[in-house]
C-alpha cells in the first residue's frame, strides 16, 4: 500500500477513466427509443439538428447518465471507505443502516409533502440526511454501550437499525393509496427517473465536497487498514478519521438516496472488483472505485432500457418503452458478479 | 566503562486507570536512553502493554507526565510524535494480498504530508530499512506467504522506515519459534547500537531479556516491583515473589540462565507443580 509507482497509478486511472469515458460517450445513443449513438451526436453538432433526436439524446438520456455517474461514483467510493473503516468486506452504506435511515427520512418528507428548498438544498435531501444521521447516532450509542466496540458490533447495530427502518418504510407505504404506493415502491427500488423535485444540481454541494474529503483520506486509510494502533503510532488521528469519514459518507449517500432512492450493490461489488484488479492501496482503490462505480451504474441504466426491449424481441411480444428500476438491474448484474468473485477468491 | 547518554524520554509519576479513583498502573518513574534496550517484564495483566501504549502516546495517563526531549508527549503534534517514536503492537496485521514492500513503505507516512507518491529519499529509506532487517530478498512477496518470523521482520522494517529515535515493541517474539526469537532480539540489539535507538520491549522470555537488554522494569499488578540494570533486576530473588515461581540459575560462558523450578500456590505458598526452563 505504499510503494505504488506513478506508472501503476496512471495505468489504473487510464483504464478506469477509459471505461467511464466510453460509457458516457455512448450513453446518449442508448435507450428505449430508436435513436442511435451517431444520431445522438449528430443532433448535437449538426447545423440543423433533428429536434426529436436532440431532445431524446440530450434532454432525456444524458441527464440520466449524469445522475448515474454521480450516484454510482459516490456509492462505490463510500462503499470502499466503509469496507476499510468497518474492516468488513460486506460493509456498505446500506449494510450499516445509513442508507435505510436516509430512505426513511426522504420517504417521510414525500409522505408529508414537505417538498421545498432550504438554502438551495432540497427538503427531501435534508430529510434523508436527518434520517442517516439519526441512524448513525443510534448505531454509535448502541455500539458504545456494548462492552467492546468493534467493527462487527457497529455492523450488527447498523443491520438491526436498517431492518427497523425498512419496516417503517413498509408501514408508511401501506398507509398510501394505490397510485402513491406504486410511485413509492418504484422509488424504493432505486430509480434514475425524476421523482419529486430533487434535481442533481441541488445535490452536488452535498456530494462533491464529501467525496473529495474521502479521496484526501486515501493515505490515512492505508494506515488504518493495518490496524488502528499502528495507524495512530504513525501520526494518523484515528478517531477524527473515523468520524469525518462516516459523516462525509453519510452526507453523500443521503443526498443520493434523496435523488435516486436506495440503489444497492454498487458500493459492495465495485470496491471488491477494484481491489481484485489493482490491489489494496487506497490511493488507487478510491479514485478507481469512483470512476468504475459511475461506469457500472451507467451500464446498468443501459440495461434497464434494453432488457425489456430484448425480452420483447425474444418472446415476440410488443416491445415496451418502460424501463426497469435501476436497483433491480444492479441486483441482477451484481449478484452473479459478486458470487463469481467469491468463488474465484476461494479457488 | 560505557557512558549512558542523557535520557531521551522521561516518565515521571505516571499513573493510569479507567476510573479516576482507582489507577491500576503506577506510579512509574522511568528514564529511556539512547543505545539501550529496556525490557519490560512481568506476569500477565501486570500492565506492561498499557505502559507501552502510554509512552507511545496512544493513550493518555491519568496523572504524571511523559517528556520526550523535555517536551510533554501530549503537547506534541501526532505527526511530530510519529517521527520520533514508533510502536509495534503485539500482533500487527496486514491485508492478505499486500506485498512486503507495500507494508514497509507505510512507515514513511509521518514524513510525507503532501504528495501522493514516495519521494526518492523515501524510497532510499525504505530500501535501507529492508536491508537492515534482511527483508530485501522477499520485497515482492505477499504478506500471507511469509512465516511468522519473516512477517515480524517486515513490520520491524516498517517501523525503522519511520526513522524513529525510540522503538517500542510489544512482545515482538510472541508465537515465534526459538530461532526467530533469537534472530529478532539479535536484530534489536544490533539496531539499537548501530542506529542510536532507544528500544523498549515487552517480553515474557526472561533469559532473552537478561541476555540482550541493558535495563529491565519488572511490573507486578500495575506496580514497579524492581527496575534497574537487567542483570540486577532479573534475578531469582526479585522474580520469585512476582511470578510465584521458584527459580534456579545456571552459569555458562559469561551468561546466567534462569530456570523456572516450581510454581508456588499464591494462597498457601506451597509448591504445586514442576516447571521447566522459563520462556
Coordinates of C-alpha atoms in Angstrom, one line a residue:
Chain A
X1 CA 0.0 0.0 0.0
X2 CA 3.0 2.2 -0.1
X3 CA 5.4 2.0 -3.0
X4 CA 2.7 2.5 -5.6
X5 CA 4.6 3.8 -8.6
X6 CA 3.3 6.7 -10.7
X7 CA 3.1 4.3 -13.6
X8 CA 0.8 1.9 -11.7
X9 CA -1.4 4.8 -10.7
X10 CA -1.6 6.3 -14.1
X11 CA -2.3 2.9 -15.7
X12 CA -5.1 2.2 -13.3
X13 CA -6.6 5.7 -13.8
X14 CA -6.3 5.4 -17.5
X15 CA -8.1 2.0 -17.7
X16 CA -10.9 3.1 -15.3
X17 CA -11.2 6.5 -17.0
X18 CA -11.4 4.9 -20.4
X19 CA -14.2 2.6 -19.4
X20 CA -16.1 5.6 -17.9
X21 CA -15.4 7.8 -20.9
X22 CA -16.8 5.1 -23.3
X23 CA -19.9 4.7 -21.2
X24 CA -20.5 8.4 -21.2
X25 CA -19.9 8.8 -24.9
X26 CA -22.3 6.1 -25.9
X27 CA -24.9 6.9 -23.4
X28 CA -26.9 9.5 -25.5
X29 CA -27.4 6.8 -28.1
X30 CA -28.7 4.0 -25.8
X31 CA -32.3 3.9 -24.7
X32 CA -35.8 2.6 -25.4
X33 CA -36.3 5.0 -28.4
X34 CA -34.8 4.2 -31.8
X35 CA -32.1 6.9 -31.6
X36 CA -28.6 5.5 -32.1
X37 CA -25.2 6.8 -31.0
X38 CA -24.4 8.5 -34.3
X39 CA -27.9 10.1 -34.4
X40 CA -27.4 11.4 -30.9
X41 CA -24.0 13.0 -31.6
X42 CA -25.1 14.3 -35.0
X43 CA -28.0 16.0 -33.3
X44 CA -25.6 17.9 -31.1
X45 CA -23.2 19.1 -33.8
X46 CA -25.4 19.4 -36.9
X47 CA -26.3 22.9 -38.0
X48 CA -30.0 21.9 -38.4
X49 CA -30.3 19.0 -35.9
X50 CA -33.2 16.6 -35.7
X51 CA -35.1 18.1 -32.8
X52 CA -36.6 14.8 -31.7
X53 CA -33.2 13.1 -31.7
X54 CA -31.7 16.0 -29.8
X55 CA -34.4 16.0 -27.2
X56 CA -34.2 12.2 -26.6
X57 CA -30.4 12.1 -26.5
X58 CA -29.6 15.3 -24.6
X59 CA -32.6 16.1 -22.6
X60 CA -33.8 12.7 -21.6
X61 CA -30.8 10.3 -21.7
X62 CA -27.8 12.4 -20.9
X63 CA -29.2 13.8 -17.6
X64 CA -29.9 10.2 -16.6
X65 CA -26.3 9.4 -17.4
X66 CA -25.1 12.3 -15.3
X67 CA -27.3 11.1 -12.4
X68 CA -26.0 7.5 -12.8
X69 CA -22.4 8.8 -12.9
X70 CA -22.8 10.9 -9.7
X71 CA -24.7 8.2 -7.8
X72 CA -22.6 5.3 -8.9
X73 CA -19.3 7.1 -8.3
X74 CA -20.2 8.3 -4.8
X75 CA -21.8 5.0 -3.7
X76 CA -18.8 3.0 -4.8
X77 CA -16.4 5.4 -3.2
X78 CA -18.4 5.3 0.1
X79 CA -18.5 1.5 -0.1
X80 CA -14.7 1.3 -0.4
X81 CA -14.2 3.6 2.5
X82 CA -16.8 1.8 4.7
X83 CA -15.3 -1.6 4.0
X84 CA -12.0 -0.3 5.3
X85 CA -13.4 1.5 8.3
X86 CA -15.6 -1.4 9.4
X87 CA -12.9 -4.0 8.5
X88 CA -15.6 -6.0 6.9
X89 CA -15.9 -6.8 3.1
X90 CA -19.7 -6.6 3.4
X91 CA -19.8 -3.1 4.9
X92 CA -21.5 -0.6 2.7
X93 CA -23.7 2.5 3.5
X94 CA -26.6 0.1 3.1
X95 CA -25.4 -2.7 5.4
X96 CA -24.6 -0.2 8.2
X97 CA -28.1 1.2 8.0
X98 CA -27.2 4.7 6.9
X99 CA -28.9 4.4 3.5
X100 CA -32.0 2.8 5.1
X101 CA -32.2 5.8 7.5
X102 CA -31.8 8.2 4.6
X103 CA -34.5 6.4 2.7
X104 CA -36.9 6.6 5.7
X105 CA -36.1 10.3 6.1
X106 CA -36.7 11.0 2.5
X107 CA -39.9 8.9 2.4
X108 CA -41.3 10.8 5.4
X109 CA -40.7 14.1 3.6
X110 CA -42.5 12.7 0.5
X111 CA -45.4 11.4 2.6
X112 CA -45.8 14.7 4.5
X113 CA -45.5 16.6 1.1
X114 CA -42.6 18.6 2.6
X115 CA -41.2 19.5 -0.8
X116 CA -39.4 22.7 -0.8
X117 CA -35.8 24.0 -0.9
X118 CA -33.8 25.4 2.0
X119 CA -30.8 27.4 1.1
X120 CA -30.8 25.8 -2.4
X121 CA -30.9 22.3 -0.9
X122 CA -34.0 20.1 -1.3
X123 CA -36.0 19.4 1.8
X124 CA -36.1 15.7 0.8
X125 CA -32.3 15.7 0.9
X126 CA -32.4 17.3 4.3
X127 CA -34.9 14.7 5.5
X128 CA -32.6 12.0 4.1
X129 CA -29.6 13.5 5.8
X130 CA -31.6 13.7 9.1
X131 CA -32.5 10.0 8.7
X132 CA -28.9 9.0 8.0
X133 CA -27.5 11.0 10.9
X134 CA -30.3 9.6 13.2
X135 CA -29.3 6.0 12.3
X136 CA -25.7 6.9 12.8
X137 CA -26.3 8.3 16.3
X138 CA -28.4 5.3 17.3
X139 CA -25.8 2.9 16.0
X140 CA -23.0 4.7 17.7
X141 CA -24.9 4.8 21.0
X142 CA -25.7 1.1 20.8
X143 CA -22.2 0.2 20.0
X144 CA -20.7 2.4 22.7
X145 CA -22.9 0.7 25.3
X146 CA -21.5 -2.6 24.2
X147 CA -18.6 -4.0 26.3
X148 CA -16.2 -3.6 23.4
X149 CA -16.7 -1.5 20.3
X150 CA -15.6 -3.4 17.2
X151 CA -16.4 -3.1 13.5
X152 CA -18.7 -6.1 13.8
X153 CA -20.6 -4.5 16.7
X154 CA -21.2 -1.4 14.6
X155 CA -22.2 -3.5 11.7
X156 CA -24.6 -5.6 13.6
X157 CA -26.2 -2.5 15.2
X158 CA -26.4 -1.0 11.7
X159 CA -28.0 -4.0 10.2
X160 CA -30.6 -4.1 13.0
X161 CA -31.5 -0.4 12.7
X162 CA -31.6 -0.9 8.9
X163 CA -34.2 -3.6 9.3
X164 CA -36.2 -1.3 11.6
X165 CA -36.1 1.5 9.0
X166 CA -37.2 -0.9 6.3
X167 CA -40.1 -2.0 8.5
X168 CA -41.1 1.7 9.0
X169 CA -40.9 2.3 5.2
X170 CA -43.2 -0.6 4.6
X171 CA -45.6 0.8 7.2
X172 CA -45.6 4.3 5.6
X173 CA -46.1 2.7 2.2
X174 CA -49.0 0.6 3.4
X175 CA -50.8 3.9 4.5
X176 CA -50.7 5.3 1.0
X177 CA -53.3 5.0 -1.8
X178 CA -52.6 2.8 -4.8
X179 CA -51.1 5.4 -7.1
X180 CA -48.9 6.8 -4.3
X181 CA -47.9 3.3 -3.3
X182 CA -46.8 2.5 -6.8
X183 CA -44.6 5.6 -7.0
X184 CA -43.1 4.9 -3.6
X185 CA -42.4 1.3 -4.4
X186 CA -40.7 2.4 -7.6
X187 CA -38.6 4.9 -5.7
X188 CA -37.7 2.3 -3.1
X189 CA -36.4 0.0 -5.9
X190 CA -33.9 2.7 -6.8
X191 CA -34.6 4.9 -9.8
X192 CA -32.9 7.5 -12.0
X193 CA -36.3 8.9 -13.1
X194 CA -37.0 12.3 -11.7
X195 CA -39.1 11.8 -8.6
X196 CA -40.5 14.7 -6.7
X197 CA -38.4 17.9 -7.2
X198 CA -34.9 16.7 -6.3
X199 CA -32.5 17.8 -9.0
X200 CA -28.9 16.8 -9.4
X201 CA -27.6 20.3 -9.3
X202 CA -29.2 20.8 -5.9
X203 CA -27.3 17.8 -4.6
X204 CA -23.8 18.4 -5.9
X205 CA -22.8 20.6 -2.9
X206 CA -23.8 17.7 -0.7
X207 CA -21.9 15.1 -2.7
X208 CA -18.7 16.6 -4.2
X209 CA -17.1 18.0 -1.0
X210 CA -17.6 14.8 1.0
X211 CA -16.2 12.7 -1.9
X212 CA -13.1 15.0 -2.2
X213 CA -12.6 14.6 1.5
X214 CA -12.8 10.8 1.3
X215 CA -10.3 10.8 -1.6
X216 CA -8.0 13.0 0.5
X217 CA -8.1 10.4 3.3
X218 CA -6.6 7.7 1.0
X219 CA -3.2 7.6 2.6
X220 CA -4.7 7.6 6.2
X221 CA -7.0 4.8 5.2
X222 CA -3.9 2.8 4.0
X223 CA -2.6 3.1 7.6
X224 CA -6.0 2.3 9.1
X225 CA -6.2 -0.9 7.2
X226 CA -3.1 -2.3 9.0
X227 CA -4.6 -1.6 12.5
X228 CA -5.7 1.4 14.5
X229 CA -2.7 1.3 16.9
X230 CA -0.2 1.2 14.1
X231 CA -2.0 4.0 12.3
X232 CA -2.0 6.1 15.5
X233 CA 1.7 5.5 16.1
X234 CA 2.3 6.8 12.5
X235 CA 0.6 10.0 13.2
X236 CA -3.0 9.3 12.0
X237 CA -5.7 10.8 14.2
X238 CA -7.8 7.6 14.1
X239 CA -10.9 9.0 15.9
X240 CA -11.0 12.0 13.6
X241 CA -10.6 9.9 10.5
X242 CA -13.4 7.5 11.6
X243 CA -15.8 10.3 12.4
X244 CA -15.0 12.5 9.4
X245 CA -15.2 9.5 7.0
X246 CA -18.6 8.3 8.4
X247 CA -20.1 11.8 8.4
X248 CA -18.8 12.5 4.8
X249 CA -20.1 9.1 3.6
X250 CA -23.5 9.6 5.3
X251 CA -23.8 13.1 3.7
X252 CA -23.1 11.9 0.2
X253 CA -25.2 8.7 0.5
X254 CA -28.2 10.6 1.9
X255 CA -28.0 13.1 -0.9
X256 CA -28.0 10.3 -3.4
X257 CA -30.8 8.4 -1.7
X258 CA -33.0 11.5 -1.7
X259 CA -32.5 11.7 -5.5
X260 CA -32.5 8.0 -6.6
X261 CA -33.8 6.0 -3.7
X262 CA -31.8 3.1 -2.3
X263 CA -29.5 1.6 -5.0
X264 CA -27.7 -1.4 -3.7
X265 CA -24.7 -3.5 -4.9
X266 CA -22.7 -0.6 -6.4
X267 CA -20.9 0.1 -3.1
X268 CA -20.4 -3.6 -2.5
X269 CA -19.0 -5.1 -5.7
X270 CA -17.2 -2.2 -7.3
X271 CA -14.6 -1.8 -4.5
X272 CA -14.1 -5.6 -4.5
X273 CA -13.6 -5.6 -8.3
X274 CA -11.1 -2.7 -8.0
X275 CA -9.1 -4.4 -5.2
X276 CA -9.0 -7.6 -7.2
X277 CA -7.6 -5.7 -10.2
X278 CA -5.4 -3.1 -8.7
X279 CA -4.6 -4.2 -5.1
X280 CA -5.3 -2.7 -1.7
X281 CA -3.8 0.7 -1.9
X282 CA -6.5 3.3 -1.3
X283 CA -4.7 5.9 -3.4
X284 CA -5.8 3.7 -6.3
X285 CA -8.8 1.9 -4.8
X286 CA -10.7 5.1 -4.0
X287 CA -10.4 7.0 -7.3
X288 CA -10.8 3.8 -9.3
X289 CA -14.0 2.9 -7.4
X290 CA -15.2 6.4 -8.1
X291 CA -14.6 6.0 -11.9
X292 CA -15.8 2.4 -12.2
X293 CA -18.8 3.0 -9.9
X294 CA -20.1 5.7 -12.2
X295 CA -19.4 3.4 -15.3
X296 CA -21.2 0.5 -13.7
X297 CA -24.3 2.4 -12.9
X298 CA -24.4 4.0 -16.4
X299 CA -24.1 0.4 -17.8
X300 CA -26.9 -0.8 -15.6
X301 CA -29.0 2.1 -16.7
X302 CA -28.5 1.0 -20.3
X303 CA -29.7 -2.5 -19.4
X304 CA -32.8 -1.1 -17.6
X305 CA -33.8 0.2 -21.1
X306 CA -32.5 -2.6 -23.2
X307 CA -33.6 -5.6 -21.2
X308 CA -37.4 -5.1 -21.7
X309 CA -36.7 -4.4 -25.4
X310 CA -34.6 -7.7 -25.7
X311 CA -37.3 -9.6 -23.8
X312 CA -39.9 -8.3 -26.2
X313 CA -37.8 -9.4 -29.2
X314 CA -37.1 -12.8 -27.7
X315 CA -40.7 -13.6 -26.8
X316 CA -42.1 -11.9 -30.0
X317 CA -44.3 -9.7 -27.9
X318 CA -44.8 -6.0 -28.2
X319 CA -41.6 -4.2 -27.1
X320 CA -42.1 -1.9 -24.2
X321 CA -40.7 1.6 -23.6
X322 CA -40.8 1.2 -19.9
X323 CA -37.5 0.9 -18.0
X324 CA -36.7 -1.5 -15.2
X325 CA -35.8 0.2 -11.9
X326 CA -32.1 0.7 -11.7
X327 CA -32.0 -1.0 -8.3
X328 CA -33.4 -4.2 -9.8
X329 CA -30.8 -4.1 -12.5
X330 CA -27.8 -3.6 -10.1
X331 CA -29.1 -6.6 -8.2
X332 CA -29.5 -8.7 -11.4
X333 CA -26.0 -7.8 -12.6
X334 CA -24.3 -7.5 -9.2
X335 CA -25.4 -10.8 -7.7
X336 CA -23.7 -13.1 -10.2
X337 CA -20.6 -10.9 -10.4
X338 CA -20.3 -11.0 -6.7
X339 CA -20.8 -14.8 -6.5
X340 CA -18.2 -15.3 -9.2
X341 CA -15.9 -13.0 -7.3
X342 CA -16.4 -15.1 -4.1
X343 CA -15.7 -18.4 -5.9
X344 CA -12.6 -17.0 -7.7
X345 CA -11.2 -15.8 -4.3
X346 CA -11.8 -19.3 -2.8
X347 CA -10.1 -21.1 -5.7
Chain B
X1 CA 33.1 1.6 31.3
X2 CA 30.3 2.6 28.9
X3 CA 28.7 6.0 29.3
X4 CA 25.0 6.4 29.3
X5 CA 23.5 9.2 27.2
X6 CA 21.1 11.7 28.9
X7 CA 17.5 10.3 29.0
X8 CA 15.7 10.7 25.7
X9 CA 12.4 10.2 27.4
X10 CA 11.5 10.8 31.0
X11 CA 8.5 9.3 32.7
X12 CA 7.5 10.9 36.0
X13 CA 4.8 9.9 38.4
X14 CA 2.9 8.1 35.6
X15 CA -0.5 6.6 36.6
X16 CA -3.2 5.2 34.5
X17 CA -6.7 3.7 35.3
X18 CA -10.0 3.5 33.6
X19 CA -11.7 5.1 36.7
X20 CA -10.2 8.3 38.2
X21 CA -10.2 7.0 41.7
X22 CA -8.6 3.6 41.1
X23 CA -5.4 3.8 39.0
X24 CA -4.3 0.2 38.2
X25 CA -0.9 1.2 36.8
X26 CA 1.8 3.3 38.5
X27 CA 3.2 5.4 39.9
X28 CA 6.0 4.8 37.5
X29 CA 9.2 6.8 37.1
X30 CA 11.4 5.9 34.2
X31 CA 14.3 7.1 32.0
X32 CA 14.7 5.8 28.5
X33 CA 18.2 6.2 27.0
X34 CA 19.7 6.1 23.5
X35 CA 21.6 3.0 22.6
X36 CA 20.0 1.0 25.4
X37 CA 17.3 -1.7 25.4
X38 CA 14.8 -1.6 28.2
X39 CA 13.0 -4.8 28.8
X40 CA 9.5 -4.5 30.4
X41 CA 8.7 -7.8 32.1
X42 CA 6.1 -9.2 34.5
X43 CA 3.3 -11.7 34.7
X44 CA 0.1 -11.4 32.5
X45 CA -2.1 -8.5 33.5
X46 CA 0.8 -6.6 35.2
X47 CA 0.3 -3.5 32.9
X48 CA 3.2 -4.0 30.5
X49 CA 1.3 -3.3 27.3
X50 CA -0.6 -0.4 28.9
X51 CA 2.7 1.2 29.9
X52 CA 3.9 0.8 26.3
X53 CA 0.8 2.4 24.9
X54 CA 1.2 5.3 27.4
X55 CA 4.8 6.0 26.4
X56 CA 3.9 5.6 22.8
X57 CA 1.3 8.4 23.3
X58 CA -1.6 6.2 22.2
X59 CA -3.5 6.6 25.4
X60 CA -3.4 9.4 27.9
X61 CA -2.2 9.0 31.5
X62 CA -4.5 9.7 34.5
X63 CA -1.7 11.6 36.1
X64 CA 2.1 12.2 35.8
X65 CA 4.0 13.3 32.7
X66 CA 5.9 11.8 29.8
X67 CA 8.6 14.0 28.4
X68 CA 10.3 13.5 25.1
X69 CA 13.4 15.7 24.8
X70 CA 11.8 17.8 27.6
X71 CA 8.6 18.3 25.6
X72 CA 5.4 16.8 27.1
X73 CA 4.3 14.0 24.8
X74 CA 0.7 15.1 24.9
X75 CA 1.7 18.6 23.5
X76 CA 3.5 17.1 20.5
X77 CA 1.6 17.0 17.2
X78 CA 0.7 13.5 16.2
X79 CA 2.9 13.6 13.1
X80 CA 5.9 15.0 15.0
X81 CA 5.5 12.4 17.7
X82 CA 5.4 9.7 15.0
X83 CA 8.7 11.0 13.6
X84 CA 10.4 10.2 16.9
X85 CA 8.5 7.3 18.5
X86 CA 7.2 4.2 16.8
X87 CA 5.1 1.5 18.3
X88 CA 4.8 -2.1 17.1
X89 CA 1.8 -3.8 18.6
X90 CA 1.8 -7.5 19.6
X91 CA 0.0 -8.8 16.5
X92 CA 0.3 -6.4 13.7
X93 CA -2.0 -7.2 10.8
X94 CA -1.6 -6.8 7.1
X95 CA -4.2 -7.2 4.3
X96 CA -3.5 -10.6 2.8
X97 CA -2.6 -9.6 -0.7
X98 CA -0.3 -6.7 0.2
X99 CA 3.4 -7.1 -0.6
X100 CA 6.3 -6.7 1.7
X101 CA 7.4 -3.6 0.0
X102 CA 4.0 -2.0 0.4
X103 CA 3.9 -2.7 4.2
X104 CA 7.4 -1.3 4.7
X105 CA 6.5 1.8 2.7
X106 CA 3.7 2.6 5.1
X107 CA 6.3 3.5 7.7
X108 CA 7.1 6.7 5.7
X109 CA 3.7 8.1 6.5
X110 CA 4.7 10.7 9.1
X111 CA 7.4 12.1 6.9
X112 CA 5.1 12.8 3.9
X113 CA 2.5 15.5 4.4
X114 CA 1.6 16.1 0.8
X115 CA 2.1 14.3 -2.4
X116 CA 0.6 11.0 -3.5
X117 CA 3.8 9.0 -4.0
X118 CA 7.0 8.3 -2.2
X119 CA 9.9 10.6 -3.0
X120 CA 13.4 9.3 -3.9
X121 CA 14.5 10.0 -0.3
X122 CA 11.6 7.9 1.0
X123 CA 12.5 5.1 -1.3
X124 CA 16.1 5.2 -0.2
X125 CA 15.0 5.0 3.5
X126 CA 12.6 2.1 2.7
X127 CA 15.4 0.1 1.0
X128 CA 17.8 0.8 3.9
X129 CA 15.2 -0.4 6.4
X130 CA 14.7 -3.5 4.4
X131 CA 18.4 -4.1 4.2
X132 CA 18.8 -3.6 8.0
X133 CA 16.1 -6.2 8.6
X134 CA 17.3 -8.5 5.8
X135 CA 13.9 -8.4 4.2
X136 CA 15.1 -7.2 0.7
X137 CA 15.1 -10.8 -0.6
X138 CA 11.4 -11.1 -0.3
X139 CA 10.4 -7.5 -1.1
X140 CA 7.8 -8.5 -3.7
X141 CA 6.3 -11.5 -1.8
X142 CA 2.8 -11.3 -0.5
X143 CA 2.5 -10.9 3.3
X144 CA 0.3 -14.0 3.5
X145 CA 3.1 -16.2 2.2
X146 CA 5.6 -15.2 4.9
X147 CA 6.4 -17.2 8.1
X148 CA 5.7 -15.5 11.4
X149 CA 9.4 -14.6 11.8
X150 CA 9.6 -13.1 8.3
X151 CA 6.4 -11.1 8.8
X152 CA 7.7 -9.8 12.1
X153 CA 10.9 -8.6 10.4
X154 CA 8.8 -6.8 7.8
X155 CA 6.8 -5.0 10.4
X156 CA 10.1 -4.1 12.1
X157 CA 11.4 -2.8 8.8
X158 CA 8.2 -0.6 8.5
X159 CA 8.9 0.8 12.0
X160 CA 12.5 1.6 11.0
X161 CA 11.3 3.3 7.8
X162 CA 9.6 5.7 10.2
X163 CA 13.2 6.7 11.3
X164 CA 12.3 6.7 15.0
X165 CA 14.5 7.6 17.9
X166 CA 12.5 5.4 20.2
X167 CA 11.4 1.9 19.2
X168 CA 8.6 0.5 21.3
X169 CA 7.7 -3.2 20.7
X170 CA 5.0 -5.2 22.4
X171 CA 6.1 -8.9 22.6
X172 CA 7.8 -9.0 19.2
X173 CA 8.7 -12.6 19.7
X174 CA 5.3 -13.9 20.7
X175 CA 4.3 -17.0 18.8
X176 CA 7.8 -17.3 17.1
X177 CA 10.0 -20.3 17.4
X178 CA 13.3 -20.2 19.2
X179 CA 15.4 -19.4 16.1
X180 CA 13.2 -16.4 15.2
X181 CA 13.1 -15.3 18.8
X182 CA 16.9 -15.2 18.9
X183 CA 17.1 -13.5 15.5
X184 CA 14.6 -10.8 16.4
X185 CA 16.5 -10.0 19.7
X186 CA 19.9 -10.1 17.9
X187 CA 18.5 -7.7 15.3
X188 CA 17.1 -5.3 18.0
X189 CA 20.5 -5.3 19.8
X190 CA 22.3 -4.5 16.5
X191 CA 19.8 -1.8 15.5
X192 CA 19.8 -0.2 18.9
X193 CA 23.6 0.1 18.9
X194 CA 24.2 1.0 15.3
X195 CA 21.3 3.3 14.8
X196 CA 21.5 5.0 18.2
X197 CA 18.0 3.9 19.0
X198 CA 16.3 3.7 22.4
X199 CA 14.4 0.4 22.4
X200 CA 11.6 -0.6 24.8
X201 CA 10.4 -4.1 24.5
X202 CA 7.9 -6.2 26.4
X203 CA 8.8 -9.9 26.6
X204 CA 7.9 -12.9 28.6
X205 CA 11.3 -14.5 27.9
X206 CA 13.4 -13.6 30.9
X207 CA 16.5 -15.2 29.5
X208 CA 16.3 -13.2 26.3
X209 CA 15.7 -10.1 28.3
X210 CA 18.7 -10.8 30.5
X211 CA 20.9 -11.5 27.6
X212 CA 20.0 -8.7 25.2
X213 CA 18.6 -5.9 27.4
X214 CA 20.6 -3.3 29.3
X215 CA 17.8 -2.3 31.7
X216 CA 14.7 -4.0 33.0
X217 CA 11.5 -2.9 34.5
X218 CA 9.6 -5.6 36.5
X219 CA 5.9 -4.9 36.9
X220 CA 3.6 -6.7 39.2
X221 CA -0.1 -5.9 39.3
X222 CA 0.5 -2.4 37.9
X223 CA 3.3 -1.5 40.3
X224 CA 7.0 -1.4 39.8
X225 CA 8.5 -4.4 41.6
X226 CA 12.0 -3.7 40.5
X227 CA 13.9 -1.6 38.0
X228 CA 17.5 -1.1 37.0
X229 CA 20.2 -2.9 35.1
X230 CA 18.8 -6.1 33.6
X231 CA 21.3 -8.4 35.4
X232 CA 20.4 -7.0 38.8
X233 CA 16.6 -7.0 38.3
X234 CA 16.2 -10.3 36.6
X235 CA 17.4 -12.4 39.4
X236 CA 15.6 -15.2 41.3
X237 CA 15.2 -13.0 44.5
X238 CA 13.1 -10.4 42.7
X239 CA 11.3 -12.6 40.3
X240 CA 10.1 -15.3 42.6
X241 CA 7.7 -13.1 44.5
X242 CA 6.3 -11.5 41.4
X243 CA 5.8 -14.7 39.3
X244 CA 5.0 -17.1 42.1
X245 CA 7.7 -19.4 40.7
X246 CA 10.9 -20.6 42.3
X247 CA 14.0 -20.1 40.1
X248 CA 17.4 -21.6 39.8
X249 CA 20.3 -20.1 37.9
X250 CA 22.8 -21.8 35.7
X251 CA 26.1 -20.2 34.5
X252 CA 27.5 -20.8 31.0
X253 CA 30.2 -18.6 29.3
X254 CA 29.5 -15.3 31.0
X255 CA 25.8 -15.8 30.7
X256 CA 23.5 -16.6 33.6
X257 CA 20.4 -18.6 32.7
X258 CA 17.2 -18.5 34.7
X259 CA 15.5 -21.8 35.2
X260 CA 11.9 -21.8 36.5
X261 CA 11.7 -24.6 39.0
X262 CA 8.3 -24.9 40.6
X263 CA 5.0 -22.9 40.6
X264 CA 4.0 -21.8 44.0
X265 CA 0.4 -21.6 45.1
X266 CA -0.1 -17.9 46.0
X267 CA -2.6 -18.7 48.8
X268 CA -0.7 -21.5 50.6
X269 CA 2.8 -20.7 49.4
X270 CA 3.2 -24.4 48.6
X271 CA 4.9 -25.9 45.6
X272 CA 2.2 -27.1 43.2
X273 CA 3.9 -28.2 40.0
X274 CA 7.2 -28.8 38.4
X275 CA 8.3 -26.2 35.9
X276 CA 10.9 -26.1 33.1
X277 CA 13.2 -23.5 31.7
X278 CA 11.4 -20.2 31.8
X279 CA 10.4 -18.9 28.3

